[in-house]
Amino acid sequence: MRSSPAAVRPTTTSRRHGVMLRLVGAGVMLAVMADTTATTLAVGVLKYTPAGAGMPLGDLVWLTSAAFIPIAALLATAGRWADLFGRRRVLAVGLVVFVLGGIATVTVESWSAVLAARAVQGAGAAAMIPASLGLLLGELPESQRRGAIALWSSASGLGCLLMQAGGGWLAAAIGWRALFVPNVVIGVLLLIACLGVPSGKRGNAKGVPDVLGAWLLAAGIAVIVLAISKAMEWGTDVLWLGLAALALIGGALAQARHHHLPAIDLALWRRPKFVWGWLATWGFGALSYGLLTVQPLYLLHLGYPMLEVAMWLTPTSVAVVVTSFLAGKLVKRVGAYGLIYAGSLLCGGACVIVLTQAGPTIWGLIASVVVGMGVGALAPGTSVATTLAARPHQYASAVGAATMARMVGGAVGVAVVSVVIDHPFMTGPFAGLAGALAMCVAISVLIGALALTKITRLRPDPGDVMIKVPRRMLLELRMTLATVAAEADALLPVETRAPSADPHTAPHTGPHTDPHNDRVPRPRTAEPGPLAGTRGHTN
């Protein structure tokens, strides 16, 4: 029977929406990662050019931290609001803010204005990230979600690759501000493409959202990042910042417990699987952004021009893209934490190889490829471990909280790397850079230990138990029905009983399976009497 056009049209529409969802979601991560890569390249250019030669590295890395602070501070809230008020709407608002911040970064003059523009761009990215993946997971069927997460994660590697390949030419030909121009163009294209995606499911939100809790959370995370970045410069005074951050986050949590539409979805944190994934994601952020900062600084320190630096960095990004794609195919077989363990092992081993080399060699090039493979395995592994631990109505909230962990970890990684480079604890001509690589090895070990602990745990999470419950319930129901049937038959007159009522003559078609299997107990033989069968006991 031929299908009618009316029956075909919804399928064609859904396929078109699926393609647009994947393009927009991947484009968002490409733009965000290209922006982050542009920042790390700009820091290197400023460090070794007259434009920023007089500034300490701790001040230059604020070009990165200025964007990381609002991203980390607003991600959880933006994800929560995307779930409540519409994911496409939040995505569009984030793109507008991201584009305006990029235009300001390119055009403003003073350094303080540049940092403010980067903060605006970070606020836009904070809305874009959870809303884009929330749209993907909320609109695609469950069978396609792992592949969508892999595409979403691998797009970040593609953004890094494109910026490293073309950013060296832009910085050398025009200047460091030109590194932020491509992100403005991509943002405008994504804003137009938003018109072709579904609006996204939204919750039945009634009332005023928790604005106070959102501000408290944002301020608390911002103070944490500030304290980490200025720890060496301000000394023990950062302890007061730490106490202030705890008080602010405590106030946000108190608001979340009592508000009808809280800024923090506390239900996520009651799921152990999400907490484990959040910790792994935090470590991944510290490791990946730390390495992303060390690589160009190491090559520029050796005197390589910017174009050659980009050529050295390109194999790393290629490895990230390829490995992320393959990891998305393997995640069903090895599991999310299997990928996390493998990625941490590759990153740590590559850093050890670089530490044994005196300069750029063929072994250093191999190590850079291995780093890309490790990051390519960690990205989809951590994304799957956190996102799929949430309920469907919590996807954007889970993405926001998980990416917040990645960005806070990234802020820690960048701050620690800059502090170690400026205040080395090792000796030699590359003391600072070697110390930064040693810190990356230590973080890799911590991530690997966390993943291995999760893999070897025997106690299942509450969500895993739900998979085993239906089979056990069916077996018990089968046993109970057989027992009730036997006891009901025992109440009938002898001449009307079924031949199978006699346990000695009944064929072996009852509820018990293998006689050597003790997991499914056999039904108890019914005893005649008026009360028989009222409890349904079994042995």
Tab-separated table of N, CA, C and O in Angstrom, residues 345-355 363 366-371 441:
chain	number	residue	atom	x	y	z
A	345	LEU	N	45.115	8.276	30.580
A	345	LEU	CA	46.369	7.528	30.421
A	345	LEU	C	47.166	8.075	29.235
A	345	LEU	O	48.391	8.252	29.329
A	346	LEU	N	46.496	8.375	28.133
A	346	LEU	CA	47.184	8.906	26.960
A	346	LEU	C	47.757	10.296	27.225
A	346	LEU	O	48.914	10.575	26.861
A	347	CYS	N	46.973	11.168	27.852
A	347	CYS	CA	47.462	12.526	28.128
A	347	CYS	C	48.652	12.505	29.087
A	347	CYS	O	49.660	13.195	28.862
A	348	GLY	N	48.543	11.739	30.166
A	348	GLY	CA	49.646	11.668	31.117
A	348	GLY	C	50.903	11.089	30.498
A	348	GLY	O	52.020	11.599	30.716
A	349	GLY	N	50.760	10.017	29.702
A	349	GLY	CA	51.931	9.424	29.049
A	349	GLY	C	52.579	10.376	28.064
A	349	GLY	O	53.821	10.436	27.971
A	350	ALA	N	51.770	11.139	27.320
A	350	ALA	CA	52.330	12.095	26.363
A	350	ALA	C	53.114	13.194	27.076
A	350	ALA	O	54.185	13.607	26.611
A	351	CYS	N	52.599	13.670	28.208
A	351	CYS	CA	53.330	14.698	28.968
A	351	CYS	C	54.671	14.162	29.480
A	351	CYS	O	55.676	14.894	29.498
A	352	VAL	N	54.691	12.908	29.892
A	352	VAL	CA	55.957	12.301	30.341
A	352	VAL	C	56.954	12.248	29.190
A	352	VAL	O	58.157	12.510	29.366
A	353	ILE	N	56.491	11.905	27.984
A	353	ILE	CA	57.386	11.865	26.826
A	353	ILE	C	57.986	13.241	26.559
A	353	ILE	O	59.189	13.383	26.309
A	354	VAL	N	57.169	14.283	26.612
A	354	VAL	CA	57.660	15.639	26.355
A	354	VAL	C	58.673	16.055	27.415
A	354	VAL	O	59.673	16.726	27.109
A	355	LEU	N	58.451	15.643	28.654
A	355	LEU	CA	59.390	16.002	29.729
A	355	LEU	C	60.778	15.399	29.513
A	355	LEU	O	61.772	15.931	30.018
A	363	TRP	N	59.713	12.764	18.627
A	363	TRP	CA	58.989	12.220	19.784
A	363	TRP	C	58.023	13.260	20.361
A	363	TRP	O	56.929	12.918	20.836
A	366	ILE	N	55.016	13.172	18.107
A	366	ILE	CA	54.188	12.001	18.437
A	366	ILE	C	53.416	12.245	19.727
A	366	ILE	O	52.223	11.915	19.843
A	367	ALA	N	54.084	12.857	20.707
A	367	ALA	CA	53.419	13.137	21.980
A	367	ALA	C	52.264	14.107	21.795
A	367	ALA	O	51.209	13.963	22.445
A	368	SER	N	52.411	15.088	20.912
A	368	SER	CA	51.315	16.032	20.681
A	368	SER	C	50.114	15.328	20.060
A	368	SER	O	48.961	15.651	20.371
A	369	VAL	N	50.374	14.350	19.178
A	369	VAL	CA	49.273	13.569	18.603
A	369	VAL	C	48.597	12.728	19.685
A	369	VAL	O	47.363	12.613	19.739
A	370	VAL	N	49.402	12.150	20.572
A	370	VAL	CA	48.839	11.332	21.656
A	370	VAL	C	48.007	12.197	22.603
A	370	VAL	O	46.962	11.768	23.103
A	371	VAL	N	48.442	13.433	22.853
A	371	VAL	CA	47.637	14.353	23.663
A	371	VAL	C	46.278	14.583	23.015
A	371	VAL	O	45.227	14.572	23.678
A	441	VAL	N	50.598	16.013	34.353
A	441	VAL	CA	50.718	14.581	34.631
A	441	VAL	C	49.969	14.221	35.914
A	441	VAL	O	49.255	13.209	35.977
